[in-house]
CSV table of C-alpha atoms in Angstrom, one decimal:
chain,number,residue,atom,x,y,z
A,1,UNK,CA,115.5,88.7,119.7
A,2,UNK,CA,115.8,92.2,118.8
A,3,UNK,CA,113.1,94.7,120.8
A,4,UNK,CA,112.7,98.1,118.8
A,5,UNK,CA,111.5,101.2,121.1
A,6,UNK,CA,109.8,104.5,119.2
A,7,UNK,CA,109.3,107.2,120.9
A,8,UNK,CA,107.3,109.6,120.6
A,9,UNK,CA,103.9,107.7,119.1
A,10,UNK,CA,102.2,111.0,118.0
A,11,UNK,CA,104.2,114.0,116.9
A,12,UNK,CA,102.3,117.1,115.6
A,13,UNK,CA,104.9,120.4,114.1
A,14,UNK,CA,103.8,123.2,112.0
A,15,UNK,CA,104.6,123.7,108.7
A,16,UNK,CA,108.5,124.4,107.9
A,17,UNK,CA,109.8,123.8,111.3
A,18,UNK,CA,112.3,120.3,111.9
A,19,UNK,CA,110.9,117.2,113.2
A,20,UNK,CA,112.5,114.4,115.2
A,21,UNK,CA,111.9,110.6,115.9
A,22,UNK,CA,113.8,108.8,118.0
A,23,UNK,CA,114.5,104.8,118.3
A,24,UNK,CA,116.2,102.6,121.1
A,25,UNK,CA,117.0,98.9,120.1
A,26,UNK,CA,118.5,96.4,122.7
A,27,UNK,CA,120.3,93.5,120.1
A,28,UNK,CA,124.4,95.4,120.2
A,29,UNK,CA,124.8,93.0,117.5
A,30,UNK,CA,122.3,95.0,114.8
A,31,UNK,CA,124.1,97.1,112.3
A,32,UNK,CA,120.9,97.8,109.8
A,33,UNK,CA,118.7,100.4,110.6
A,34,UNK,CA,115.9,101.6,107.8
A,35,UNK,CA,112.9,104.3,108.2
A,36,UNK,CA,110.0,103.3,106.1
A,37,UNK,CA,107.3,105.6,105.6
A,38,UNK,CA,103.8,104.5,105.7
A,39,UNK,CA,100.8,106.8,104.1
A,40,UNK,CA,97.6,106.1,104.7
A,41,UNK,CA,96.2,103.1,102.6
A,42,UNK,CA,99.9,102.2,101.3
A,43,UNK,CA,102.2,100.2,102.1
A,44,UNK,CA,105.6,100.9,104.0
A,45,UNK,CA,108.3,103.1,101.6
A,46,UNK,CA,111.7,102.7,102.4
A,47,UNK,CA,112.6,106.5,103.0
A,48,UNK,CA,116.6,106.4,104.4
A,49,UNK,CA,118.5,103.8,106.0
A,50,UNK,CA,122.1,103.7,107.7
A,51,UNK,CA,124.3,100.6,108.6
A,52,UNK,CA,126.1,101.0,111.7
A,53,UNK,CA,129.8,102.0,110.2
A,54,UNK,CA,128.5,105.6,109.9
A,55,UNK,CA,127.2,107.6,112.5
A,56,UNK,CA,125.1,110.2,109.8
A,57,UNK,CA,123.5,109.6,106.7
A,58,UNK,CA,121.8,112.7,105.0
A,59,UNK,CA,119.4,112.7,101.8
A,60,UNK,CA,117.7,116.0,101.6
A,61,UNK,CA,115.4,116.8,104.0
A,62,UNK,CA,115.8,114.0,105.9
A,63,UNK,CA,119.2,112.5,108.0
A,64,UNK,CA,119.3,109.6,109.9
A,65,UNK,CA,121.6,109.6,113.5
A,66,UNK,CA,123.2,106.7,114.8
A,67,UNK,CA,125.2,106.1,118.3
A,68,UNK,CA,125.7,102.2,119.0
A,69,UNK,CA,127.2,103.6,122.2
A,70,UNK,CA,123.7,104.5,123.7
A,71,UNK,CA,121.9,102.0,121.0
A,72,UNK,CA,119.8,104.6,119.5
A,73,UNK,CA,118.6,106.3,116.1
A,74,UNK,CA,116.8,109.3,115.3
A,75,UNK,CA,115.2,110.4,111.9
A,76,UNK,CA,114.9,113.7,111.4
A,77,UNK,CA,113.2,115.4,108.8
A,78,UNK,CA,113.7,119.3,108.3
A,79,UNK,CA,111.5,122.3,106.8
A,80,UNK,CA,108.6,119.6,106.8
A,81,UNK,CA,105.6,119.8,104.7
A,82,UNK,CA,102.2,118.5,104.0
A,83,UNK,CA,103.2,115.6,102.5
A,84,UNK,CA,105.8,114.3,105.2
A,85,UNK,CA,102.5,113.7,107.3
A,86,UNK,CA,102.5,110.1,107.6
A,87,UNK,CA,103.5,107.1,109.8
A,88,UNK,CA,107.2,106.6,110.0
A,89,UNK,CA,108.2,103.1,111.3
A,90,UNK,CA,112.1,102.5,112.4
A,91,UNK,CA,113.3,99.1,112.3
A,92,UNK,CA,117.1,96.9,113.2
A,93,UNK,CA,118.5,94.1,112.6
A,94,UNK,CA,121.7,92.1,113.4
A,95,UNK,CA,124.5,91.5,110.8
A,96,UNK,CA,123.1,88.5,107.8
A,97,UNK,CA,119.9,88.3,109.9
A,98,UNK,CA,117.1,90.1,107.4
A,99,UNK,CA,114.8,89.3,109.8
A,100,UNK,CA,113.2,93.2,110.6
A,101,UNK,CA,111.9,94.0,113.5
A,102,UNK,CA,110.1,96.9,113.6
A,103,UNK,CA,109.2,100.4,116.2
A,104,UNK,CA,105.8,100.8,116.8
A,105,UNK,CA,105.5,103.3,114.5
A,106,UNK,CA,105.1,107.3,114.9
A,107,UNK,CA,102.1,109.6,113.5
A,108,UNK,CA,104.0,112.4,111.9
A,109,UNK,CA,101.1,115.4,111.4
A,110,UNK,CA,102.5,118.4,109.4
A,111,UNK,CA,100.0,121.3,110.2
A,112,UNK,CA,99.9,124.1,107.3
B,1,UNK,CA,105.9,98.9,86.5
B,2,UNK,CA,104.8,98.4,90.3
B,3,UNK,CA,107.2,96.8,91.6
B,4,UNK,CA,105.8,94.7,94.2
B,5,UNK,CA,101.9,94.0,93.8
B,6,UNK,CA,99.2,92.1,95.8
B,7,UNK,CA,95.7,90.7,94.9
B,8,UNK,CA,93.3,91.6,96.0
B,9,UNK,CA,93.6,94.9,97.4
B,10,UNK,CA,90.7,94.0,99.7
B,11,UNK,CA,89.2,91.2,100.9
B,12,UNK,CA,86.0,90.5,103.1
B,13,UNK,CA,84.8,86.9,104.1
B,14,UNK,CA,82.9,85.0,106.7
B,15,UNK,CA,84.5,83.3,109.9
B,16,UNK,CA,85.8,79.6,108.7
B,17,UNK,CA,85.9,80.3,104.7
B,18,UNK,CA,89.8,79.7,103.1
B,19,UNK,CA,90.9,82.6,101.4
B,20,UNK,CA,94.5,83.1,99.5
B,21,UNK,CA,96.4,86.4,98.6
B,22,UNK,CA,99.0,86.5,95.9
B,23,UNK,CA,102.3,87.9,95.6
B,24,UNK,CA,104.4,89.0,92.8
B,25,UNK,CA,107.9,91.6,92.6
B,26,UNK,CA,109.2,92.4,89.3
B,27,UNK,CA,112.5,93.6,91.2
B,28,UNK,CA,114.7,90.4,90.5
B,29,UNK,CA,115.0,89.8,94.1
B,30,UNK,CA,115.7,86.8,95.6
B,31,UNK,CA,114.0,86.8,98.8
B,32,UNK,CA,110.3,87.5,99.8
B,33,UNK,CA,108.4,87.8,103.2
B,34,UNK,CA,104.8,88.1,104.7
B,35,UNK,CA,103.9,90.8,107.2
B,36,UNK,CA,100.9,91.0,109.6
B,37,UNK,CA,100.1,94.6,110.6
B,38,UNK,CA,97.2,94.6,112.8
B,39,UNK,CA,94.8,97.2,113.7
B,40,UNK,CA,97.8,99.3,116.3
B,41,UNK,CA,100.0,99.2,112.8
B,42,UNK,CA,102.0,97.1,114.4
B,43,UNK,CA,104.0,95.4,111.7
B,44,UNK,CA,105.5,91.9,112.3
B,45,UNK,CA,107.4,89.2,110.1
B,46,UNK,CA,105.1,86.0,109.7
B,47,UNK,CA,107.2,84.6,106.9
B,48,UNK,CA,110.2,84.7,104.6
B,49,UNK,CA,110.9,82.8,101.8
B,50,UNK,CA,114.5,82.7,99.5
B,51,UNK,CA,114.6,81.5,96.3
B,52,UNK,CA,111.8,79.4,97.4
B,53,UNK,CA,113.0,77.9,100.6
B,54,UNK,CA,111.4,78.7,103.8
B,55,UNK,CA,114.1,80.3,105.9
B,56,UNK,CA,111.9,82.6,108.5
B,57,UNK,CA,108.5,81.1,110.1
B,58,UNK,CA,107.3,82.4,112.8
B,59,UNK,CA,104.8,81.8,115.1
B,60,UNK,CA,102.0,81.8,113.3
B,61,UNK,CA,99.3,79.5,113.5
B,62,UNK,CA,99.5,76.1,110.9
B,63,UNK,CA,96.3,77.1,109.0
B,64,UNK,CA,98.3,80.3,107.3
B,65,UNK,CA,101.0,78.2,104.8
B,66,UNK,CA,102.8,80.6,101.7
B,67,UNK,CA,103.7,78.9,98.8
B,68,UNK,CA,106.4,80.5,96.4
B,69,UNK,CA,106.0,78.6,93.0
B,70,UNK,CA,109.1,80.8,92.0
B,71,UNK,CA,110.8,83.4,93.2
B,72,UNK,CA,109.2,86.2,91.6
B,73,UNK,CA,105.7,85.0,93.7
B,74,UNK,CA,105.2,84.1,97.2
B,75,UNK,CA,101.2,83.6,98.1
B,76,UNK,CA,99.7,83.2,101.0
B,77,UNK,CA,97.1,81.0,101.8
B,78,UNK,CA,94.9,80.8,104.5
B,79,UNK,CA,92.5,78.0,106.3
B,80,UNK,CA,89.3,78.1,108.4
B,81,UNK,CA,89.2,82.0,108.7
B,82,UNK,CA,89.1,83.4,112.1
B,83,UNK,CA,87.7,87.1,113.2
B,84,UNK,CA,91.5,87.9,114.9
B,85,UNK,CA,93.0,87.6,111.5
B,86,UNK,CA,91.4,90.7,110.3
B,87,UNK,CA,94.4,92.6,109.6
B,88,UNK,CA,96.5,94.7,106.7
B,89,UNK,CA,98.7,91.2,104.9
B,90,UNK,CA,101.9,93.1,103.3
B,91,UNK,CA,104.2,91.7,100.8
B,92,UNK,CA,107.7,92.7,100.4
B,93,UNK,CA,111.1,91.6,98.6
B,94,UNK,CA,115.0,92.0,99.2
B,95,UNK,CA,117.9,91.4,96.9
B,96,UNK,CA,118.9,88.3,99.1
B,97,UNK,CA,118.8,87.3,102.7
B,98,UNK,CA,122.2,89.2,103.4
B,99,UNK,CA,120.8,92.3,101.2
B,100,UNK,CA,118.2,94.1,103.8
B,101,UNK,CA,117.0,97.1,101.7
B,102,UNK,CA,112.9,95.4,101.9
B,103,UNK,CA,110.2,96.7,99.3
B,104,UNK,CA,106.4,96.5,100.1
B,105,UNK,CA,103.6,95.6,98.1
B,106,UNK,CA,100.5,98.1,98.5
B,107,UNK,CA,99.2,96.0,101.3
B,108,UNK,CA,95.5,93.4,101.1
B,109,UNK,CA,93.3,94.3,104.1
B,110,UNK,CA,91.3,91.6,105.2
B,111,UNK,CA,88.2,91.5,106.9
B,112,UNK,CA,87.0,88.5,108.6
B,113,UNK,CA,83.3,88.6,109.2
C-alpha cells in the first residue's frame, strides 16, 4: 500500500516569513494529494489539494507543489500568521482508491 | 449547519464496558469512513462505508463493528473496552468512493479507564 513520508515533524517561523512542508509517497500510481489542517481540539480541515495533472495549485497564501518524477509534495504557506499555527497532515492516494493514507503530520508554530 | 457531527464529543468509560459513537453529514455524500488517531496524531482509516456497504475494513479488531442505517449516518460501536483504544474516533464523508475531497467531523476522544 501507499507509505506517506512528512518531513519535517516540528517547524517553528516567525511571524510574516514563508513556511514549507514537504511529503514523499512511494505508490507511482497515486494522483490525489490533499493538506488538511488540524487545530487543536478539531478535527482535520481540508485546506488545498492537487491531483497529479498539475504540477502547482495556488489559493492565497498557500500553494501546493507536485513532481511525480521525484514522488514528492510540498505545502507551502506564505506571510504566515498566528492562526496558520496548527498540525498540517499531507495525504495520497492511487486513482478510484479513496482509501487516504496519511503523513505523520507536522507542528506548524507561527511565532508573533 | 455543521456539516459533519459526532456524539459525544467526549467519552470516558471503564476497561470492558460497550460504548457506541454516532455519525451524521448533512453534505449529501455518499460515502463515509472511521478514523483512529492515536495519541502521536497519527491518523489511520479503520473503516469506510458507501451508501451503506462496507467497501474498506481494515485491520481492526472484531469487537469495533459501524453500522450505517443510511447514508447520512455511519456509527460506531464498540465491545469489551480496552485501555489501547483510548484514542481521538474521527468521522468524515466524500461525495462517492471515486470523489476524494474527505470532510471531518469534530472528532470524540475516548478515554478508556
Amino acid at each position: 500500500g501507499e507509505n506517506v513520508e512528512q518531513h519535517p515533524s516540528t517547524l517553528s517561523v516567525q511571524e510574516g516569513d514563508s513556511a514549507v512542508i514537504k511529503c514523499t509517497y512511494s505508490d507511482s500510481a497515486s494522483n490525489y494529494f490533499p493538506w488538511y489542517k488540524q487545530e487543536l481540539g478539531k478535527g482535520p480541515q481540508l485546506i488545498i489539494d492537487i491531483r497529479s495533472n498539475v504540477g502547482e495549485k495556488k489559493d492565497q497564501r498557500i500553494a501546493v507543489t507536485l513532481n511525480k518524477t521525484a514522488k514528492h509534495f510540498s505545502l507551502h504557506i506564505t506571510e504566515t500568521q498566528p492562526e496558520d499555527s496548527a498540525v498540517y497532515f499531507c495525504a495520497a492516494t492511487p486513482y478510484g482508491n479513496n482509501r487516504l493514507a496519511f503523513g505523520k503530520g507536522n507542528q506548524v508554530v507561527v511565532i508573533p | 449547519d455543521t456539516a459533519v457531527s459526532q456524539t459525544p464529543k467526549y467519552l470516558v468509560t471503564q476497561m470492558g464496558n460497550d460504548k457506541s459513537i454516532k455519525c451524521e453529514q448533512n453534505l449529501g455524500h455518499d460515502t463515509m469512513y472511521w478514523y483512529k488517531q492515536d495519541s502521536k496524531k497519527f491518523l489511520k482509516i479503520m473503516f469506510s462505508y458507501n451508501n451503506k456497504e462496507l467497501i474498506i475494513n481494515e485491520t481492526v479488531p472484531n469487537r469495533f463493528s459501524p453500522k450505517s442505517p443510511d447514508k447520512a449516518h455511519l456509527n460506531l460501536h464498540i465491545n469489551s473496552l480496552e485501555l489501547g483504544d483510548s484514542a481521538v474516533y474521527f468521522c468524515a464523508s466524500s461525495r462517492g468512493t471515486s470523489s476524494y475531497e474527505q470532510y471531518f467531523g469534530p472528532g470524540t476522544r475516548l478515554t478508556v479507564t
